[in-house]
Coordinates of C-alpha atoms in Angstrom, one line a residue:
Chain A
X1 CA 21.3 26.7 11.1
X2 CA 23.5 24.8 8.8
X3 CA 23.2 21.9 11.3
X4 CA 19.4 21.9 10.8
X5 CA 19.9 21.8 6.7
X6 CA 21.9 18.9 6.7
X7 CA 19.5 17.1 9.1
X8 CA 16.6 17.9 7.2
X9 CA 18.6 16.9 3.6
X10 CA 19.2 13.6 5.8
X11 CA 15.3 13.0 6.7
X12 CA 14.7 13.6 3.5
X13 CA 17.2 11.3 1.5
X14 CA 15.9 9.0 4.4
X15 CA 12.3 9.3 2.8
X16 CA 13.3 8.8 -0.6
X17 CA 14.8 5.4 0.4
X18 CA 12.3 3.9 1.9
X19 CA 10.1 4.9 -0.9
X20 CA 12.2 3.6 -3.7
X21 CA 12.5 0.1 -1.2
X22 CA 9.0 0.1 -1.0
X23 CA 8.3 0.8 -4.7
X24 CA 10.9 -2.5 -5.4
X25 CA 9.6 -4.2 -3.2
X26 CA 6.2 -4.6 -5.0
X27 CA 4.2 -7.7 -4.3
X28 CA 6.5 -10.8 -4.4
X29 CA 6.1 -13.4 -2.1
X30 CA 3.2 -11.2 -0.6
X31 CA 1.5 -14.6 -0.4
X32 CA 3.8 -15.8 1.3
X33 CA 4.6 -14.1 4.6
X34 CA 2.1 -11.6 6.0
X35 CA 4.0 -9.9 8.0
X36 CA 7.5 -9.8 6.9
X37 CA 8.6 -7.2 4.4
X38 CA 11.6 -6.4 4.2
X39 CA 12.3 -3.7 6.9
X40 CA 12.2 -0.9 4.7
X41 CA 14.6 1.9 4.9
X42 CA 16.7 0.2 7.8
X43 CA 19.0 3.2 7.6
X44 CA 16.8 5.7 7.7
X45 CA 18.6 6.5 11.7
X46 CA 17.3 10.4 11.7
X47 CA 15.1 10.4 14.8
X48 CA 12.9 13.2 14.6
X49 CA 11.8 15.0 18.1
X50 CA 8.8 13.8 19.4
X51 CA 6.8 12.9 16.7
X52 CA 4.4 10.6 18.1
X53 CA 1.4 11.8 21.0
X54 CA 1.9 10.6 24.5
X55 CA -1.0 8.8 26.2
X56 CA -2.7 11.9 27.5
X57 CA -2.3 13.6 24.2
X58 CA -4.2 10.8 22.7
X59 CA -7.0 11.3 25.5
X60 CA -7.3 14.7 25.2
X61 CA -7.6 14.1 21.1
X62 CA -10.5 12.0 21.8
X63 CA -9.2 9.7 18.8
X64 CA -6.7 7.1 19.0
X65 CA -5.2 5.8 15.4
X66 CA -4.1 2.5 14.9
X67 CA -2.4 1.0 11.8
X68 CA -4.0 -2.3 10.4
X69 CA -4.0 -4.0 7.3
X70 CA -7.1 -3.7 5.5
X71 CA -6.6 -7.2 3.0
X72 CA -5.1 -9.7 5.6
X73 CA -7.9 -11.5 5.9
X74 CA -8.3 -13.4 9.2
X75 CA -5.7 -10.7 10.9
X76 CA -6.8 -7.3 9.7
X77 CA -9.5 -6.8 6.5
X78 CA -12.8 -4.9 5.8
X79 CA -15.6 -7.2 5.4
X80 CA -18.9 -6.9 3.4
X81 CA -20.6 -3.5 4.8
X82 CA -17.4 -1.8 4.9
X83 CA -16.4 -2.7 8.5
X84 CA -13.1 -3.7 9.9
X85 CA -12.4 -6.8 11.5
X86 CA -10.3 -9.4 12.3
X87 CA -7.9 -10.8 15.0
X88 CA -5.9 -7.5 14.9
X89 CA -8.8 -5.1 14.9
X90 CA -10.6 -6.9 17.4
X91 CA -7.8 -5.7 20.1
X92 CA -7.2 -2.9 18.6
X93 CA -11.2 -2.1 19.4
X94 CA -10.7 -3.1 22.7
X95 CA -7.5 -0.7 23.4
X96 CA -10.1 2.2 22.1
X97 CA -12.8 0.9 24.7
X98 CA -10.4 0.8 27.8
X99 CA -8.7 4.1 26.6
X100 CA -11.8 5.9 26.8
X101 CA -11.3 7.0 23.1
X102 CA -12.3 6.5 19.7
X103 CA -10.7 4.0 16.9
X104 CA -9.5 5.2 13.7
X105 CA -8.1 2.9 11.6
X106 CA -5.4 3.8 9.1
X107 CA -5.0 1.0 6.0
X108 CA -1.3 0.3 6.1
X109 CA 0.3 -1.9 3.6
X110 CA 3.1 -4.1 4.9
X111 CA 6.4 -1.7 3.0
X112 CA 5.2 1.3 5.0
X113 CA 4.0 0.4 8.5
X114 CA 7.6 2.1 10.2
X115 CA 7.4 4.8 8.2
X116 CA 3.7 5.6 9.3
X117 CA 5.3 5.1 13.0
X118 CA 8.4 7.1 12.4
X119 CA 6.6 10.3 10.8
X120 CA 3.6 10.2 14.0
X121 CA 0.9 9.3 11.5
X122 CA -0.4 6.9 13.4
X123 CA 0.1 6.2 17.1
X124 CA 0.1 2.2 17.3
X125 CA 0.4 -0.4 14.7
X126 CA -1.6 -3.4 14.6
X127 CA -0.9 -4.9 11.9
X128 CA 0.5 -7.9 12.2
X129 CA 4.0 -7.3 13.1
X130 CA 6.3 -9.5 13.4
X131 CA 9.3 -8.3 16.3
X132 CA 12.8 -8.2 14.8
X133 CA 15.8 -7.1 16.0
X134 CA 16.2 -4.4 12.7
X135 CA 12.7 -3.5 13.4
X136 CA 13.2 -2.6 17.2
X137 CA 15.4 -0.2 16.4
X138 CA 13.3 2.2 14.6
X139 CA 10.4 1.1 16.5
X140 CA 9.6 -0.1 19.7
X141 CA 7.4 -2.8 20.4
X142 CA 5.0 -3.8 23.3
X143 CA 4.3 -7.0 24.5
X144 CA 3.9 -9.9 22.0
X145 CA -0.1 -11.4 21.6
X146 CA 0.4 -14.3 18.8
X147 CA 3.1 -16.6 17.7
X148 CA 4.5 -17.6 14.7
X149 CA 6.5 -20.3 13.5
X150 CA 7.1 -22.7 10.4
X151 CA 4.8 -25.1 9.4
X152 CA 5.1 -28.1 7.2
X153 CA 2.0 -29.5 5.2
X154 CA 1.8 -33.0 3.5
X155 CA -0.5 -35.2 2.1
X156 CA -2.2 -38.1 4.4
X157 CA -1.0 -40.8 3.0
X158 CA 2.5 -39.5 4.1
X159 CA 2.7 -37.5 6.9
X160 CA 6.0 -36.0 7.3
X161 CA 6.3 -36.0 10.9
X162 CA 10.0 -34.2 11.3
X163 CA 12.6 -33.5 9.3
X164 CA 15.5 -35.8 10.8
X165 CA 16.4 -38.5 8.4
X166 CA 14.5 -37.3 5.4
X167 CA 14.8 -39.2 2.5
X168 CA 16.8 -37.1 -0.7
X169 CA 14.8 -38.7 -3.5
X170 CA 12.1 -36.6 -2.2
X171 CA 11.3 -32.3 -2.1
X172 CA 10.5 -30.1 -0.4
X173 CA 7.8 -27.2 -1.6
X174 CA 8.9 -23.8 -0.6
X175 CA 8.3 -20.6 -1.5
X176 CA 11.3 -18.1 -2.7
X177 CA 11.8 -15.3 -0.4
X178 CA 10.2 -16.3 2.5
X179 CA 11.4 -17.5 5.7
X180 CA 10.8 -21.2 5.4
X181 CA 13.3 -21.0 2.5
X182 CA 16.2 -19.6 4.5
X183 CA 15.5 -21.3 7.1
X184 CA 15.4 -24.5 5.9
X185 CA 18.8 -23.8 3.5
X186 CA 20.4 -22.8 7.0
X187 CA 19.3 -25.5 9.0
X188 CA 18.7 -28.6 7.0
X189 CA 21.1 -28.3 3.9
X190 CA 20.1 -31.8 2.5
X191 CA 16.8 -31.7 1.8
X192 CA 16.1 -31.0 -2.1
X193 CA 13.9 -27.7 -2.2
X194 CA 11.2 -27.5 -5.4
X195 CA 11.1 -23.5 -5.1
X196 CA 8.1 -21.4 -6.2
X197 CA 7.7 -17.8 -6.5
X198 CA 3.6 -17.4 -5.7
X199 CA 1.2 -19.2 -2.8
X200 CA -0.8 -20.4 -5.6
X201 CA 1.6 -22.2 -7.8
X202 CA 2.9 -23.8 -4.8
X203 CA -0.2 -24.8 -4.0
X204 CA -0.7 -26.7 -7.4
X205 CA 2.4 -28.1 -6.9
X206 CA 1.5 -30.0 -3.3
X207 CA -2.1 -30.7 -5.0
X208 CA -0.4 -32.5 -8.1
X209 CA 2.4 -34.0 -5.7
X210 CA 5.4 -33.1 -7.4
X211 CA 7.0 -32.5 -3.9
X212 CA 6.3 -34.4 -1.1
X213 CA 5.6 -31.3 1.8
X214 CA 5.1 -27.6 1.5
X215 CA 6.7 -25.5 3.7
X216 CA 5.6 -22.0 4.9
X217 CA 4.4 -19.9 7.9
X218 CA 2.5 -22.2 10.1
X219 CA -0.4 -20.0 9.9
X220 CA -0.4 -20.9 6.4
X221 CA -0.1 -24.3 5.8
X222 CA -2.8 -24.5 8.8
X223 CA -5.4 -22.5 6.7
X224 CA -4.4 -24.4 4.0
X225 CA -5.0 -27.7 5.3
X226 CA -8.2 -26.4 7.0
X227 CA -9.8 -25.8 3.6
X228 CA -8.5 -29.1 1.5
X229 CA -9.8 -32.6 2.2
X230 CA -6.4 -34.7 2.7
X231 CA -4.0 -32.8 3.7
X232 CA -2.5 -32.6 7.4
X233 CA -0.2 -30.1 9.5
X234 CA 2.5 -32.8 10.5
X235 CA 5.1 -30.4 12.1
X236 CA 3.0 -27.0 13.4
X237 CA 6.2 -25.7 14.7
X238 CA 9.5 -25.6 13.1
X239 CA 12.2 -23.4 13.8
X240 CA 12.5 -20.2 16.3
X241 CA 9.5 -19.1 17.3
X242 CA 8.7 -15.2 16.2
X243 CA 6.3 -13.2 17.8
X244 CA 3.4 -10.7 16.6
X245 CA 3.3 -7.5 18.8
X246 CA 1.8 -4.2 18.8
X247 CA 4.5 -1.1 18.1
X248 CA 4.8 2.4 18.8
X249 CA 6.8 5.1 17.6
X250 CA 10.6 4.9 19.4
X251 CA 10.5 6.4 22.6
X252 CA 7.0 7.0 23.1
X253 CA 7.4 5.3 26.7
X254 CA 4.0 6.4 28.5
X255 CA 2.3 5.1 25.6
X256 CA 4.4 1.6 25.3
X257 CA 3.8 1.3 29.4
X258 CA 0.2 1.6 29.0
X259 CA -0.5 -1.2 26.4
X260 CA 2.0 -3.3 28.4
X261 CA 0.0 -3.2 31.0
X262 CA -3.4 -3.2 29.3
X263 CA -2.1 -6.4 27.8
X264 CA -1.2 -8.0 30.9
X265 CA -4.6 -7.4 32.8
X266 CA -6.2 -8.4 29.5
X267 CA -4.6 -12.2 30.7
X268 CA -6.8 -12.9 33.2
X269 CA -9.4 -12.4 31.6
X270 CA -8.3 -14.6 28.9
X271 CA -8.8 -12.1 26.4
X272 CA -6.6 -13.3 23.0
X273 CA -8.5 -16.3 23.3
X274 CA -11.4 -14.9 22.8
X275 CA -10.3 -12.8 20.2
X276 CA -9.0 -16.0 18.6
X277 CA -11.9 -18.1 18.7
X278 CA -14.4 -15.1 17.2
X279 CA -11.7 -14.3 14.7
X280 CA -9.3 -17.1 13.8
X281 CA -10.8 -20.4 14.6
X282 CA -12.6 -20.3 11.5
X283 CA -9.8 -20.5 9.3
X284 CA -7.6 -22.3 11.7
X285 CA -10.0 -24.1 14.0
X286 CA -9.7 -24.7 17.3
X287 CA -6.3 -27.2 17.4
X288 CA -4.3 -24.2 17.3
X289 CA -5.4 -22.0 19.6
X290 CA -2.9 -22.9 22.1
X291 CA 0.3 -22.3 19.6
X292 CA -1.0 -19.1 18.2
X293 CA -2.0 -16.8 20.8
X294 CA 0.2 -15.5 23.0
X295 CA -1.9 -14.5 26.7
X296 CA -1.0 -11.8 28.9
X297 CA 2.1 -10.8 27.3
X298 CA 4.2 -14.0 28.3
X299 CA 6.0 -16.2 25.8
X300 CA 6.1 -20.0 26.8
Chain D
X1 CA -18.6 -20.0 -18.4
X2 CA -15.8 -20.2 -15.7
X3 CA -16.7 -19.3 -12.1
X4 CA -15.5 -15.3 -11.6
X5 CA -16.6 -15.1 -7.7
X6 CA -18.4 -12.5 -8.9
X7 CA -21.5 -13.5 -6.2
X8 CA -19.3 -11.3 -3.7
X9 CA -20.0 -8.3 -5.7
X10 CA -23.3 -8.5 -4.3
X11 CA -22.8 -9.4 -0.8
X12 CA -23.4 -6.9 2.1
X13 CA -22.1 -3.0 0.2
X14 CA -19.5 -4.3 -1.9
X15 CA -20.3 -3.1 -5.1
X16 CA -21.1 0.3 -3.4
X17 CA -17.8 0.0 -1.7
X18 CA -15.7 -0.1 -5.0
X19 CA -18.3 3.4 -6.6
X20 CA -17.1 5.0 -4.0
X21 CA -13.1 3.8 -4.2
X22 CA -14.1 4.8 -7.5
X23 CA -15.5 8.2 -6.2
X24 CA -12.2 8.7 -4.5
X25 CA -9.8 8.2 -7.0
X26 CA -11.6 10.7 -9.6
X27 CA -12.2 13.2 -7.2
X28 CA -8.6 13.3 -6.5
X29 CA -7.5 13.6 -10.0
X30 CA -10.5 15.9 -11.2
X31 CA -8.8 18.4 -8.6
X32 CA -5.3 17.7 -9.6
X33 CA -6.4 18.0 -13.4
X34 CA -8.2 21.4 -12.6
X35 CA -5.2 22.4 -10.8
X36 CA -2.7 21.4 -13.3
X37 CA -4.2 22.6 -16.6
X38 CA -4.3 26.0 -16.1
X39 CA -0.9 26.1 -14.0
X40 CA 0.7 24.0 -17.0
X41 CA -0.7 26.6 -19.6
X42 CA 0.9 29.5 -17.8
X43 CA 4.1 27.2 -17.6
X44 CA 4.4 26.1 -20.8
X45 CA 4.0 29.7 -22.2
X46 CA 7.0 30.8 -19.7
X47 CA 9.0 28.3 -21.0
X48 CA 8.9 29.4 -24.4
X49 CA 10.8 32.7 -23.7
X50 CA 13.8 33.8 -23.9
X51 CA 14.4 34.5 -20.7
X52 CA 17.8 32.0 -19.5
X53 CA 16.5 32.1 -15.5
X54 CA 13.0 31.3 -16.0
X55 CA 13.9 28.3 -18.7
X56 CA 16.8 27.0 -16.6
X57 CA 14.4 26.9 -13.3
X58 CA 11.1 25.3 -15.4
X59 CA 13.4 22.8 -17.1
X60 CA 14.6 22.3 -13.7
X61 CA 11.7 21.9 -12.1
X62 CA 10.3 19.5 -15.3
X63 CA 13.2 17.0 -15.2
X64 CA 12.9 16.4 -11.6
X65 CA 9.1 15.6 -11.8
X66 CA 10.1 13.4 -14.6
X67 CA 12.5 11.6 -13.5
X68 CA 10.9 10.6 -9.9
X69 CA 8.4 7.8 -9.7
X70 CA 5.4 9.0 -8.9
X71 CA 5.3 6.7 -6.0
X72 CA 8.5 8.3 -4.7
X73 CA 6.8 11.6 -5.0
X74 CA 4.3 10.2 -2.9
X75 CA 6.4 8.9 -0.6
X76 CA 8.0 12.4 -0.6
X77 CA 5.1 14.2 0.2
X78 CA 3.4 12.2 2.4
X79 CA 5.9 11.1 5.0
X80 CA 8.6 13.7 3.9
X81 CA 7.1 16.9 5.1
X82 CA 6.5 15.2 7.9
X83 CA 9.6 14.3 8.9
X84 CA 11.0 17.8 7.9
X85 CA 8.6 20.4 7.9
X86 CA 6.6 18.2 11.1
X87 CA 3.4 18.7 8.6
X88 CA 0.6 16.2 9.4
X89 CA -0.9 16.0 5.7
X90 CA -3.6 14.0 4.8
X91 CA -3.5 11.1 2.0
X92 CA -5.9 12.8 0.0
X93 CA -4.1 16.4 0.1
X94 CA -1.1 14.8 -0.2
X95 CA -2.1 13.4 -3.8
X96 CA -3.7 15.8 -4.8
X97 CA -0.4 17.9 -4.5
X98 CA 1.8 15.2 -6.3
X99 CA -0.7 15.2 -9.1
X100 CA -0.8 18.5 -9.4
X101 CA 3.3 18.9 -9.6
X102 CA 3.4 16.2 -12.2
X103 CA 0.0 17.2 -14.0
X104 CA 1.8 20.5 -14.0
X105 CA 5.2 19.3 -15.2
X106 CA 3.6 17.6 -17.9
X107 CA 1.4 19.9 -19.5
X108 CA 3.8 22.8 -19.3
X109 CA 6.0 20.2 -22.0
X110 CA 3.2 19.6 -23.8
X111 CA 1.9 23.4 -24.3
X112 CA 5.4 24.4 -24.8
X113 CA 5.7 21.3 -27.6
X114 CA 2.2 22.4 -29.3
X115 CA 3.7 26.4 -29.4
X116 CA 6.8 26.3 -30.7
X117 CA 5.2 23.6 -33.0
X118 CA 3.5 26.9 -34.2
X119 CA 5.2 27.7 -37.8
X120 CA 7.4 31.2 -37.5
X121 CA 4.9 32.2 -40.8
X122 CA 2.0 32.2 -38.6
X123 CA 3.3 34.9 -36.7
X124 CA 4.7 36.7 -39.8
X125 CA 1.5 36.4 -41.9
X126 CA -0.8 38.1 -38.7
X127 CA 1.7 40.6 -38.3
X128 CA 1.4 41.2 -42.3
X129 CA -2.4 41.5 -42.4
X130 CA -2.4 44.0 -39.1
X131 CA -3.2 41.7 -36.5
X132 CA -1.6 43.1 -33.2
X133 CA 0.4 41.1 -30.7
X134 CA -2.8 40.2 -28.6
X135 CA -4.7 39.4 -32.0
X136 CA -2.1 37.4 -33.1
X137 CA -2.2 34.9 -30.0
X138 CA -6.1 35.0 -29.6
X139 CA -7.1 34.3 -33.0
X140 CA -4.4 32.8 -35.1
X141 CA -2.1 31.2 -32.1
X142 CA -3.9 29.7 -29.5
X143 CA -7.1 28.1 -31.9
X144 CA -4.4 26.1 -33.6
X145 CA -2.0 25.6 -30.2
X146 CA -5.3 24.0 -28.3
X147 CA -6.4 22.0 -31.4
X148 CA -3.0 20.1 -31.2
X149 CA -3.1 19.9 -27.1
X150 CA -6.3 18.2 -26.9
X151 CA -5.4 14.5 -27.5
X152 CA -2.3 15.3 -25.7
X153 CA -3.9 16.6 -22.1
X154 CA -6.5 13.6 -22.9
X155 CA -3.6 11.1 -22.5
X156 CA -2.1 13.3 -19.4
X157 CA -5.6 13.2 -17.7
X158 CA -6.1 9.4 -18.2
X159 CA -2.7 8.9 -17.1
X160 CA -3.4 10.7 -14.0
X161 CA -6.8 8.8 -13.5
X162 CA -4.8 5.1 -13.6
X163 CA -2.0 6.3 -11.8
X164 CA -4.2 7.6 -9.0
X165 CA -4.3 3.4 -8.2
X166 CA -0.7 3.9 -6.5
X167 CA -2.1 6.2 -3.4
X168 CA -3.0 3.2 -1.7
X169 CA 0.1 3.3 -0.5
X170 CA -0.4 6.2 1.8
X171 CA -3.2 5.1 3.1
X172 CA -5.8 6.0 0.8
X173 CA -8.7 3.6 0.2
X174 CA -9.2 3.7 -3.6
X175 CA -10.8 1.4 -5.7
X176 CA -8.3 -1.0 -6.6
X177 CA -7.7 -1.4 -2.4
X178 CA -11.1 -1.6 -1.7
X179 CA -10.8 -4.7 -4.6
X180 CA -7.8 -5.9 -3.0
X181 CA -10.0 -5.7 0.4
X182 CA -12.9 -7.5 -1.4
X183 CA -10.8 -10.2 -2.6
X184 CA -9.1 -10.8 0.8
X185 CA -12.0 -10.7 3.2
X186 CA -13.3 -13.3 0.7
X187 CA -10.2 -15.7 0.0
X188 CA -11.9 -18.7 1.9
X189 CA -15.2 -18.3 0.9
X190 CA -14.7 -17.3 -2.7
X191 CA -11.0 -18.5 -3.7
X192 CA -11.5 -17.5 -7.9
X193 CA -13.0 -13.6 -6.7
X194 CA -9.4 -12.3 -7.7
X195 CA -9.8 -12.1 -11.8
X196 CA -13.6 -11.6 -11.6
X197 CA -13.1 -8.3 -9.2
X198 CA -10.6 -7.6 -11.7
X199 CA -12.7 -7.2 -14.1
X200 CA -14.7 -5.3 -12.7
X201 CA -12.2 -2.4 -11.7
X202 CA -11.2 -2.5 -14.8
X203 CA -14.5 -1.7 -16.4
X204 CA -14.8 0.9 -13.8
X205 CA -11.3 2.6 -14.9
X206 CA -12.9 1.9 -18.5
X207 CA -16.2 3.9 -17.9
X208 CA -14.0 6.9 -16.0
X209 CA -11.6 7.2 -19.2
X210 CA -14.0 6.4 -22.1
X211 CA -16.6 9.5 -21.5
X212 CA -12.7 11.7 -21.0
X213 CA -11.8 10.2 -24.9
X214 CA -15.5 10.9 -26.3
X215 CA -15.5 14.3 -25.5
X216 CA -12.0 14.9 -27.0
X217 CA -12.8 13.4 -30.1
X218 CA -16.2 15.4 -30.5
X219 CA -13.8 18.5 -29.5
X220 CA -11.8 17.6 -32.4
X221 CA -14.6 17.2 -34.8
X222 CA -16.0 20.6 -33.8
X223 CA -12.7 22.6 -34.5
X224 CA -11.7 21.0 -37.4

């Protein structure tokens, strides 16, 4: 009895963690990376029992719910009639289909996507997830369907084609926060960073060359030079390569099996690259399907 | 006149979209207002007695409320009963029970502030021309108590209206994340839709609040 107190005192000083981490966590550097939140509440350890439905559950409910985000436009958003869509929702439609269930999507926001796992609220999240080590520990995490890496940007005139030998009068544009900025402190100490604390402001500062690349999530700086005359995607891949996979709550194995396996017949049919080209090859185009999409579960 | 995006009000249901974000966010505080008022009335009135167990547990009870952000309350509610109690609350019930705790909270403080606020003669002079205990309250007490509430609970309700634009983070589409879903879904198309959408959810905040002001003021013009 007093056993169960403490655990319950535990969940619930859990709870109030992650909320105050959310609540300072706030918007910076949303711009920036959409996937990567800090992994809110890392602590929070209490595992309660069986929170999440196993796959027949879910068939006998009729409904399955899935976790997107509902303002990451090309990955998860709601478009003009009220609609989702996007590179996320599009799988996350066909899981429904071959489930033999219905879709109901839940709008998560980036601070609270575990949490939502964690408490059973929703059975898979979609919503562009990048797989971490912290993160698989509260959550575990199916096969991966997208890639992402660094990118660098830069203007035409001067392509900046790698990073070796780069010359210290000039700098780099990163944001603060994000990954590009650690990574690029870790890895490549001498180059000058110009740091920014929005997507917009850094994007001014490329446009009025004050640096002489912008560095950022690939997907990024592809979109970005996509949409402005000039501008080219010298390096598409910089760095370790994360990936973007689908999660489940921790230990819900029957349901983890089924999309692991769902995923892998979904290869040979080609089916991420179709998703990409009716979702993302308008804001990427097609150059990039090949580093983006992950196909039948297998990392290159 | 700069370019506000605002063309993407009008594409597909947009502007419906946001009424109804809209339509969400009052309903859930019309219900926690209607909830809280009369529960913070009762409360307030408790607190003013003498009574060391009931002040110590409502004082209690108010300090916590106060002291939590309501996001944490939210967070709480939401995803704590769940994790304790195994509870599967919706968004919407789940606000609509943290704006009623803190609507409560509130307006006890407030109707406890506008009683004791109440000079001791009030009571004195009643008692002097007759009035009974019951008379006292219903014709000398609470006219003058409610006369001083009323821009008080006006400023509690709109607070609770504007606040309702943190749910969003349990899930519930409002009308500032229907916005934020306007301005996303649009980013390529329409890259300056931010501030003009803005705009707009902040004349529709405007027209929820100002009809919530009007009628306080013509309250306070009647019972002058």
């Amino acid at each position: 009895m007093k056993k169960l107190f403490v655990k319950r005192i535990v969940a619930l000083a859990a709870t109030v963690t992650v909320a105050f981490s959310a609540a300072a966590c706030g918007n910076s550097g949303a711009a920036a990376g959409n996937g990567d939140a800090a992994p809110a509440g890392s602590e929070a350890a209490e595992k309660t029992n069986a929170v999440y439905r196993t796959l027949d559950e879910i068939k006998q409910g009729g409904t399955i719910r899935i976790g997107v985000f509902s303002d990451k436009n090309p990955f998860g958003y709601v478009d003009e009639n009220g609609e989702y869509q996007g590179y996320d929702v599009y799988f996350a439609r066909r899981l429904g289909e071959d489930l033999g269930v219905d879709v109901e999507f839940v709008s998560t926001e980036a601070a609270n996507r575990i949490e939502y796992l964690q408490t059973g609220k929703v059975d898979v999240i979609l919503a562009n997830f990048t797989v971490t080590k912290e993160r698989a520990e509260e959550v575990d995490f199916a096969l991966p369907y997208m890639h992402v890496a660094l990118g660098v940007v830069s203007p035409d005139d001067k392509v900046v084609e790698s990073l070796d030998g780069w010359d210290r009068e000039e700098q780099m544009i990163v944001i603060s926060g994000t990954t590009a900025e650690t990574y690029l402190t870790e890895n490549y100490p001498d180059i000058p960073l110009q740091k920014y604390d929005s997507y917009a402001t850094a994007k001014n500062a490329l446009e009025n060359g004050n640096g002489a690349a912008w560095a950022n999530d690939n997907t990024e700086v592809i979109a970005f030079a996509m949409q402005s005359e000039g501008y080219t995607v010298g390096i598409p891949e910089l760095g370790s390569q994360d990936t973007i996979a689908p999660a489940v709550s921790l230990g819900n194995t029957t349901l983890l099996e089924w999309i692991n396996e769902e995923i892998r017949l979904l290869g040979s049919e080609r089916f991420f690259h179709a998703d990409y080209e009716a979702t993302l090859a308008d804001t990427y185009g097609m150059d990039y399907e090949e580093s983006l999409v992950v196909e039948g579960g297998g990392t290159q | 006149m700069p370019d506000l995006g605002l063309e993407v009000l009008l594409k597909g249901k947009n502007l419906a979209r946001l009424f109804t974000g809209l339509g969400v966010a009052l309903k859930i505080s019309l219900a926690s207002v209607l909830i809280s008022l009369p529960l913070g009335i009762l409360l307030g009135v408790l607190m003013t007695w003498k009574h060391p167990l009931i002040r110590a547990v409502l004082r209690i009870y108010l300090e916590l409320i106060r002291i939590m952000p309501q996001m944490v309350l939210l967070f709480l509610v939401f995803f704590g009963t769940t994790r304790v109690f195994g509870w599967d609350l919706s968004g919407e019930s789940a606000s609509v029970i943290v704006f009623s705790l803190w609507g409560t909270a509130e307006m006890s403080d407030l109707v406890r502030g506008a009683l004791i606020s109440i000079p001791a003669h009030q009571y004195e002079s009643s008692a002097a021309l007759g009035l009974g205990k019951v008379q006292t309250y219903l014709y000398i007490i609470v006219p003058q108590t409610l006369r001083r509430l009323i821009p008080l609970s006006i400023n509690l309700i709109t607070r609770m209206i504007k606040t309702t634009s943190l749910i969003l983070m349990i899930g519930v589409v409002e009308v500032l994340k229907v916005a934020q879903q306007i301005i996303e879904a649009n980013r390529m198309s329409s890259p300056n839709a931010a501030f003009g959408i803005y705009l707009v959810v902040f004349f529709l905040y405007f027209i929820a609040c100002w009809p919530v002001s009007l009628a306080a003021g013509y309250l306070e013009r009647k019972w002058r």
